[in-house]
Structure formats: C-alpha cells, structure tokens
Short mmCIF file of C-alpha atoms in Angstrom, two decimals:
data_model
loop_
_atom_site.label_atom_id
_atom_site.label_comp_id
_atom_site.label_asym_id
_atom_site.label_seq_id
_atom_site.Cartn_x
_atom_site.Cartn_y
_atom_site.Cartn_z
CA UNK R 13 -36.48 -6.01 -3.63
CA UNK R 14 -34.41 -4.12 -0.73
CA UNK R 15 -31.90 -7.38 -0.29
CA UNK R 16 -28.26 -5.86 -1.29
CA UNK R 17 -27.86 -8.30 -4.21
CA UNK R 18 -25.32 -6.89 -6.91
CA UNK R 19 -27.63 -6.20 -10.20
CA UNK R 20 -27.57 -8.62 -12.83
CA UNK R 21 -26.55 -6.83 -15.76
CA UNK R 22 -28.08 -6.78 -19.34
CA UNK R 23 -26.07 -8.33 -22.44
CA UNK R 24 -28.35 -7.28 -25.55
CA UNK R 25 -31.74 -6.67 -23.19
CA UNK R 26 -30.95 -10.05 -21.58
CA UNK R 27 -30.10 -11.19 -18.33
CA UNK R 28 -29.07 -14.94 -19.26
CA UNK R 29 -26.21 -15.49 -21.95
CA UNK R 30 -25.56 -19.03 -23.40
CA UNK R 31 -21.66 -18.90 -24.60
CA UNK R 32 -20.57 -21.88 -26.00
CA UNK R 33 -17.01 -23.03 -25.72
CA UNK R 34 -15.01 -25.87 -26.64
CA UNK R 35 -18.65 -27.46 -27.68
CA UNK R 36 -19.91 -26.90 -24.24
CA UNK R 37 -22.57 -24.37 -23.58
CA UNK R 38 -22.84 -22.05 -20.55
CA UNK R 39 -25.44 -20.04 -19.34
CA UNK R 40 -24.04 -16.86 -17.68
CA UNK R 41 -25.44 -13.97 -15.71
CA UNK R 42 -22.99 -11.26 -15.08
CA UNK R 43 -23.26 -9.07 -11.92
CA UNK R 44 -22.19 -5.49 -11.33
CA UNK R 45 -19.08 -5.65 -9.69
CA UNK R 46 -18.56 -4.98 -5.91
CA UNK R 47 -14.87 -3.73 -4.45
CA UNK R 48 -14.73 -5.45 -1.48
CA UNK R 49 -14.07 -9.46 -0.61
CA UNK R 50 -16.71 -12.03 1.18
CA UNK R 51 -15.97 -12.13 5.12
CA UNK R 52 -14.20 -15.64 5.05
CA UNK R 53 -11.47 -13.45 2.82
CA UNK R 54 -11.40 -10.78 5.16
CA UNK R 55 -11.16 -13.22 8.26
CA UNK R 56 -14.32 -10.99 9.64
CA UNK R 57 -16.58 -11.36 12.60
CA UNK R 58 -19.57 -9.60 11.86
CA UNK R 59 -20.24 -7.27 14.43
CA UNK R 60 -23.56 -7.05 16.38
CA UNK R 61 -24.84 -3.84 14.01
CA UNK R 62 -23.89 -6.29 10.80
CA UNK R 63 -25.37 -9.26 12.37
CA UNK R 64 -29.22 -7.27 12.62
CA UNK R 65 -28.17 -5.65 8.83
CA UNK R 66 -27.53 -9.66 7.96
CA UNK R 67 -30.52 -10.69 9.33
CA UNK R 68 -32.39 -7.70 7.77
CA UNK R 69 -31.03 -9.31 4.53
CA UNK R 70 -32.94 -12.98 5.53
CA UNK R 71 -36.42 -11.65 5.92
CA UNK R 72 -36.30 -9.68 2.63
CA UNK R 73 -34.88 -12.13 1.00
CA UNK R 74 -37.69 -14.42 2.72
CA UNK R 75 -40.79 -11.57 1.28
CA UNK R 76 -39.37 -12.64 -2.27
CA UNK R 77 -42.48 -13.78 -4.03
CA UNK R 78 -40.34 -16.81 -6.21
CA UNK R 79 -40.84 -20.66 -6.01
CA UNK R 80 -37.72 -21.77 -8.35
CA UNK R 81 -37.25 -25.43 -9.79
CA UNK R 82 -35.59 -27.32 -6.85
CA UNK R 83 -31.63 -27.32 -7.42
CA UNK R 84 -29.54 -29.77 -5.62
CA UNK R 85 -26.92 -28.98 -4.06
CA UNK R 86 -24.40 -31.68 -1.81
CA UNK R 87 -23.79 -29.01 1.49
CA UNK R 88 -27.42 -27.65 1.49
CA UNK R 89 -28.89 -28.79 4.59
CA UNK R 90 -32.05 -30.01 2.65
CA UNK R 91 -30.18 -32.65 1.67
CA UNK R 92 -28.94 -34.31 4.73
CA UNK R 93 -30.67 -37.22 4.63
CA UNK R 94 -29.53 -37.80 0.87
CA UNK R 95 -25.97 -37.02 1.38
CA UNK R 96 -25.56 -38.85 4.83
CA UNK R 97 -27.02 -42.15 3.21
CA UNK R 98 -24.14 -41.59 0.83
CA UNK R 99 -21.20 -40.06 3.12
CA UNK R 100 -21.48 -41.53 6.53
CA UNK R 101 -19.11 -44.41 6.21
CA UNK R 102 -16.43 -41.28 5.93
CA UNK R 103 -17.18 -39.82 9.55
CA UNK R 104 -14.79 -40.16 12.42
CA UNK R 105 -15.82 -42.71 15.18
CA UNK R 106 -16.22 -40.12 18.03
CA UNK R 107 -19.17 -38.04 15.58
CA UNK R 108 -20.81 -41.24 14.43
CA UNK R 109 -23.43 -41.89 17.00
CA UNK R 110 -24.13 -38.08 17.45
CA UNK R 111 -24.77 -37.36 13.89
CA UNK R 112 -26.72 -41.02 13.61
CA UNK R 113 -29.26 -39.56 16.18
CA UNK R 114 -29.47 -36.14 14.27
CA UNK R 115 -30.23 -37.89 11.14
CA UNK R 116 -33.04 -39.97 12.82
CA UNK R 117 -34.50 -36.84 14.56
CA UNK R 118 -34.30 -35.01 10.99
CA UNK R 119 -35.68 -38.14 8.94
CA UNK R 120 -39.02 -38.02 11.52
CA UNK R 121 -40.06 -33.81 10.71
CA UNK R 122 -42.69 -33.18 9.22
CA UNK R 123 -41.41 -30.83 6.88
CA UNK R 124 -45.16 -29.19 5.81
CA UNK R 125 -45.40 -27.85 9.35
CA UNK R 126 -42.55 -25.28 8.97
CA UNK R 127 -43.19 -22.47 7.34
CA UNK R 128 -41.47 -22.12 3.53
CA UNK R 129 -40.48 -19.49 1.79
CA UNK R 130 -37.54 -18.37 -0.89
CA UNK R 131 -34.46 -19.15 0.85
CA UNK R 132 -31.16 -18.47 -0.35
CA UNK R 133 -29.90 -21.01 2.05
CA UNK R 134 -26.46 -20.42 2.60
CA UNK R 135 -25.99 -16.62 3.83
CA UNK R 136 -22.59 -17.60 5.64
CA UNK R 137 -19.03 -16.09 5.48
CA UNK R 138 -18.27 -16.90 1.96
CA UNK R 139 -21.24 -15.64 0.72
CA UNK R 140 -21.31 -11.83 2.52
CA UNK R 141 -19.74 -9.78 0.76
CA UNK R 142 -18.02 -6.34 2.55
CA UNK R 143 -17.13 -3.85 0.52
CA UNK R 144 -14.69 -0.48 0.72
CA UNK R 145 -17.80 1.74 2.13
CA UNK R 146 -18.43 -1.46 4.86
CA UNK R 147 -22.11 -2.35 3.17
CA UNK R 148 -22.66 -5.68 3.29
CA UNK R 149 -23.90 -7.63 0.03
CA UNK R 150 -25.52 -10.74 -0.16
CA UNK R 151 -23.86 -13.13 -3.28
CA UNK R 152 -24.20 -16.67 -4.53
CA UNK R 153 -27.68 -17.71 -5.10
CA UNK R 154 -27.33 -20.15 -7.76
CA UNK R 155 -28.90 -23.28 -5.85
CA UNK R 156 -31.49 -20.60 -4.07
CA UNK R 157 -34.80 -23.20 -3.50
CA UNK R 158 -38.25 -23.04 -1.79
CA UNK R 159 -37.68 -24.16 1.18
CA UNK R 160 -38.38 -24.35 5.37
CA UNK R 161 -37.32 -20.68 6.04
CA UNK R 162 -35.58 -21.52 9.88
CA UNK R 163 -32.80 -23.24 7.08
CA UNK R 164 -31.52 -19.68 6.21
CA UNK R 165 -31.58 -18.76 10.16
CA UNK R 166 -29.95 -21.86 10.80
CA UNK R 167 -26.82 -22.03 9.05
CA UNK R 168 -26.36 -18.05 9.60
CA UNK R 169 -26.40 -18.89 13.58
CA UNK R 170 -23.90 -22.25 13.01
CA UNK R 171 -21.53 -19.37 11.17
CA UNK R 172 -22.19 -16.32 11.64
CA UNK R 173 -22.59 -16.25 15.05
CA UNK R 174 -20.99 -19.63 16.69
CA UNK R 175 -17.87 -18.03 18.04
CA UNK R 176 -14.66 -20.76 18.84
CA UNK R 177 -14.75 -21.38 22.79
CA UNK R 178 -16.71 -18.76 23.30
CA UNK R 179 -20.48 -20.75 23.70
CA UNK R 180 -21.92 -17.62 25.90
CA UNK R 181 -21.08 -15.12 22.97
CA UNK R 182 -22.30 -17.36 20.43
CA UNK R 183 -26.29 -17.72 21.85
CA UNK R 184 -25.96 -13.75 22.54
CA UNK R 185 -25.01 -13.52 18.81
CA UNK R 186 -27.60 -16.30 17.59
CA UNK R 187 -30.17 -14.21 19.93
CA UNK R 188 -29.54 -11.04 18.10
CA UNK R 189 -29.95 -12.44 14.86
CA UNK R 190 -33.29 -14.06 15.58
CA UNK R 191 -34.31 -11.12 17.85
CA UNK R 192 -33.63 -8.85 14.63
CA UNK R 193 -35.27 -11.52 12.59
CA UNK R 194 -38.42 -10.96 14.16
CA UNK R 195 -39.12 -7.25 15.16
CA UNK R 196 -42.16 -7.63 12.46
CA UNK R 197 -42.28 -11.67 11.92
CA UNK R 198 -43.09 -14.37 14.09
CA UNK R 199 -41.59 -17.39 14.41
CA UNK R 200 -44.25 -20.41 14.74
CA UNK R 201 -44.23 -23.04 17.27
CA UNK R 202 -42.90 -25.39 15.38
CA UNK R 203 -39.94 -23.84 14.05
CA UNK R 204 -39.12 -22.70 17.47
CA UNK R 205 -39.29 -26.31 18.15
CA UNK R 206 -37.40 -27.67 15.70
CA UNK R 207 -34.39 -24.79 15.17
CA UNK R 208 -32.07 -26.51 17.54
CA UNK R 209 -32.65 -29.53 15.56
CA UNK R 210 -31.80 -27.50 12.52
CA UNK R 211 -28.69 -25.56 13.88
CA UNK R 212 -27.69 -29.17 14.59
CA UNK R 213 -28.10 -30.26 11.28
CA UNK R 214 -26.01 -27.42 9.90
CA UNK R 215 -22.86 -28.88 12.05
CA UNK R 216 -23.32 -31.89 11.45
CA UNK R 217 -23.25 -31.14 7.61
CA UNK R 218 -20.50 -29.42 8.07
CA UNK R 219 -18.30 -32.30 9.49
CA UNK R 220 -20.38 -35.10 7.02
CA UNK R 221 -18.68 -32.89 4.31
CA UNK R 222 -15.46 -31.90 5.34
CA UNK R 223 -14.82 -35.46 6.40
CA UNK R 224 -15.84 -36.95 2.77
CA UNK R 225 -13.81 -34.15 1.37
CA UNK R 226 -10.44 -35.00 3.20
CA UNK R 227 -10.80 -38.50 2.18
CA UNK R 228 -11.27 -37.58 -1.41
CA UNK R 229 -7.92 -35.70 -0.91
CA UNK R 230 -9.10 -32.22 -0.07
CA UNK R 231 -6.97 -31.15 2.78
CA UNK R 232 -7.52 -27.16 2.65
CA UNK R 233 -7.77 -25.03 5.55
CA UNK R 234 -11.09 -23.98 3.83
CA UNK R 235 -11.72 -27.73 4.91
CA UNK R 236 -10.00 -27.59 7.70
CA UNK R 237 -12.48 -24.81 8.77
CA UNK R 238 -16.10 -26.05 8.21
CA UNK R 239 -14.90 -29.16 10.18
CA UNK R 240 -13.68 -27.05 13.09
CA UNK R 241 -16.99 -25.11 12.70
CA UNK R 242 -19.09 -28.10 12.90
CA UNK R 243 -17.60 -29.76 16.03
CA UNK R 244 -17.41 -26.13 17.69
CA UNK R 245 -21.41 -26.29 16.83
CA UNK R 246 -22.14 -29.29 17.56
CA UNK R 247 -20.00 -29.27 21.19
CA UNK R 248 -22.37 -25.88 21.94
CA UNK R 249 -25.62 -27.16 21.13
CA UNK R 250 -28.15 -27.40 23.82
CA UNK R 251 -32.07 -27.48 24.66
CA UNK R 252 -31.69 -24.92 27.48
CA UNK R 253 -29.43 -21.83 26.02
CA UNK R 254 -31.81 -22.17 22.70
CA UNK R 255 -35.19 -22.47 25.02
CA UNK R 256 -33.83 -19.29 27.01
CA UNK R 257 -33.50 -17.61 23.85
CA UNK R 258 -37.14 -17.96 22.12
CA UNK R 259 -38.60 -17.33 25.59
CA UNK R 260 -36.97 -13.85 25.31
CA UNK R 261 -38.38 -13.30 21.74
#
C-alpha cells in the first residue's frame, strides 16, 4: 500500500498480541514509532501542498482491497441517524431545527447509490500525524469500515479545510482537496449530489457530540473545539459555493 501508515510491528511473527491484565484481555498491535505529534497538537493548518499529499493519502487508502466487520463508533458520521435518535434532546435551541432537517435529508439517501470503498473515516487533525522531516502520516484506524467513500472527503473538508471566518478560503481549500482527489478518479453524480449533504452531516455531528459531551461534564477545549468547528461548518454551508466547485472538477 503507498498510504504513510506507521508499520505494525511483529511480536513472535505476529501482528495481534492478546495481554491479559488484571483478568482482562487486550488485543494489541504495536506501531513503529513516529517523532512528530498529530496537527491538532501542533495547532497546524495544513498547507495547500499537504492538503493534495492528504488527499493523496484518501484515494490510496480508498484502492485498499479490505471489507472489515462493521465497527461502531459514536462520532463516525455513519452513525448519525443512530446517535441523533439518542443525543438530540442535548442540542441547543438555535441548532435544533437545522440539524432536524439534516437528519431527515440523511434518513431519505439511498446509501447503495454512492460509491463504497475502505474508508478510514476520520482523516482529521488528530489523526495526521507531522513528523520532524514534515511527512505527513496517517494514524488511528481502529473503527476503519466499508463504507460511502465521499465520508472520508467529507469530514477532511469540515476540518481540514473549513477555516474560522474565513468561508472564501475554506471552499478554495475544500476545492483543492477534491480537485487533488480526482486527477485519476471520478466522482459520480450522486456523490456530487449528495457531498454538501455529507459535509453537513459532519458539522452537525460535531455539535450533536460536543453538546452531549458538555452535558455529561466534558468541558475541554478539545470540546470546546469540535463545537466551534461544527457551527463554523454549518454557518458556511451552501448549494452554490459547493455547485461552483464540482463544475470546476
């Protein structure tokens, strides 16, 4: 594979070790280690160069020939309508109608239209890695799942590339990333249809979460960020900025 994973290291020509502790087993893969920290550490914007190298990443990651057993997993965007059911009771007043109307758009797609492939589905800030020579490294794909592949696209534009009061440089950044994305791949109809609704999904995940989280007593400017992120997202998002974008594709 050419995706800049760190390599799982062998313990006794094995990959998985099961280490019991305190009566509890584990099962434990151990990666090489990379000098660097993920860009949320770092507090770094990925600059246009990174952003193509980042979407590079996606499509290779994408050409990995792997359906895994589904994993669940309470932020993945797959699970909207799951964790909404659950969490929307927790959602500030002024989000509730937007994010009800998401949820009904999202509840009505057929999901066998869009394309599927591996998808690691969360290459965001916490989970790029930069290390001391400036390569980038992808990390974290424990709840990786066979799934729509616009999700990985998706919540790399609401992160990556949505920049705070700055909507103009955030579709230039979201159009380099899907520009990049598909020098040699086409994006179908339908998921050019649908990636607004997607990106929207993303943010509003974002705030579903944060907002349970705070309630729960989590009150950490990690929070504090993905709720930021998801209003700043969600406060962007329009039909005519993503049309203008897949007509230049």
């Amino acid at each position: 594979s050419k995706v800049s994973f760190p390599k799982a290291l062998k313990i006794n020509d094995k990959i998985l070790y099961n280490l019991k502790i305190d009566k509890i087993e584990y099962r434990i893969i151990v990666f090489e280690y990379i000098d660097g920290e993920n860009l949320f550490s770092l507090k770094h914007i990925p600059d246009d160069k990174e952003l193509q190298e980042i979407s590079k990443q996606i499509k290779y990651i994408h050409d990995i020939d792997i359906k895994p057993e589904f994993i669940y997993d309470s932020w993945a965007i797959c699970n909207f309508v799951e964790e909404y059911n659950k969490k929307e009771k927790f959602l500030p007043k002024e989000y509730r109608n937007e994010i009800k109307c998401i949820y009904n758009k999202y509840k009505k797609i057929n999901m066998n239209d869009l394309k599927h492939a591996f998808v690691h589905g969360d290459v965001m800030n916490t989970n790029v890695m930069k290390d001391n020579n400036n390569k980038l490294w992808i990390i974290d794909i424990a709840v990786s799942n066979y799934l729509r592949r616009i999700v990985d696209l998706a919540v790399t534009a609401a992160n990556l590339c949505t920049i705070e009061e700055n909507k103009e440089e955030t579709y230039k950044r979201i159009s380099i990333l899907l520009k990049e994305y598909t020098v040699d791949t086409n994006l179908t109809s339908k998921e050019k249809e649908n990636f607004k609704l997607f990106f929207d999904v993303t943010n509003a995940m974002y705030i579903l979460q944060s907002c349970y989280q705070k309630y729960i007593g989590n009150i950490s400017e990690e929070n504090n960020y993905w709720f930021t992120k998801g209003c700043t997202g969600l406060k962007f998002s329009d039909d005519t900025s993503f049309n203008k974008i897949f007509k230049s594709l």
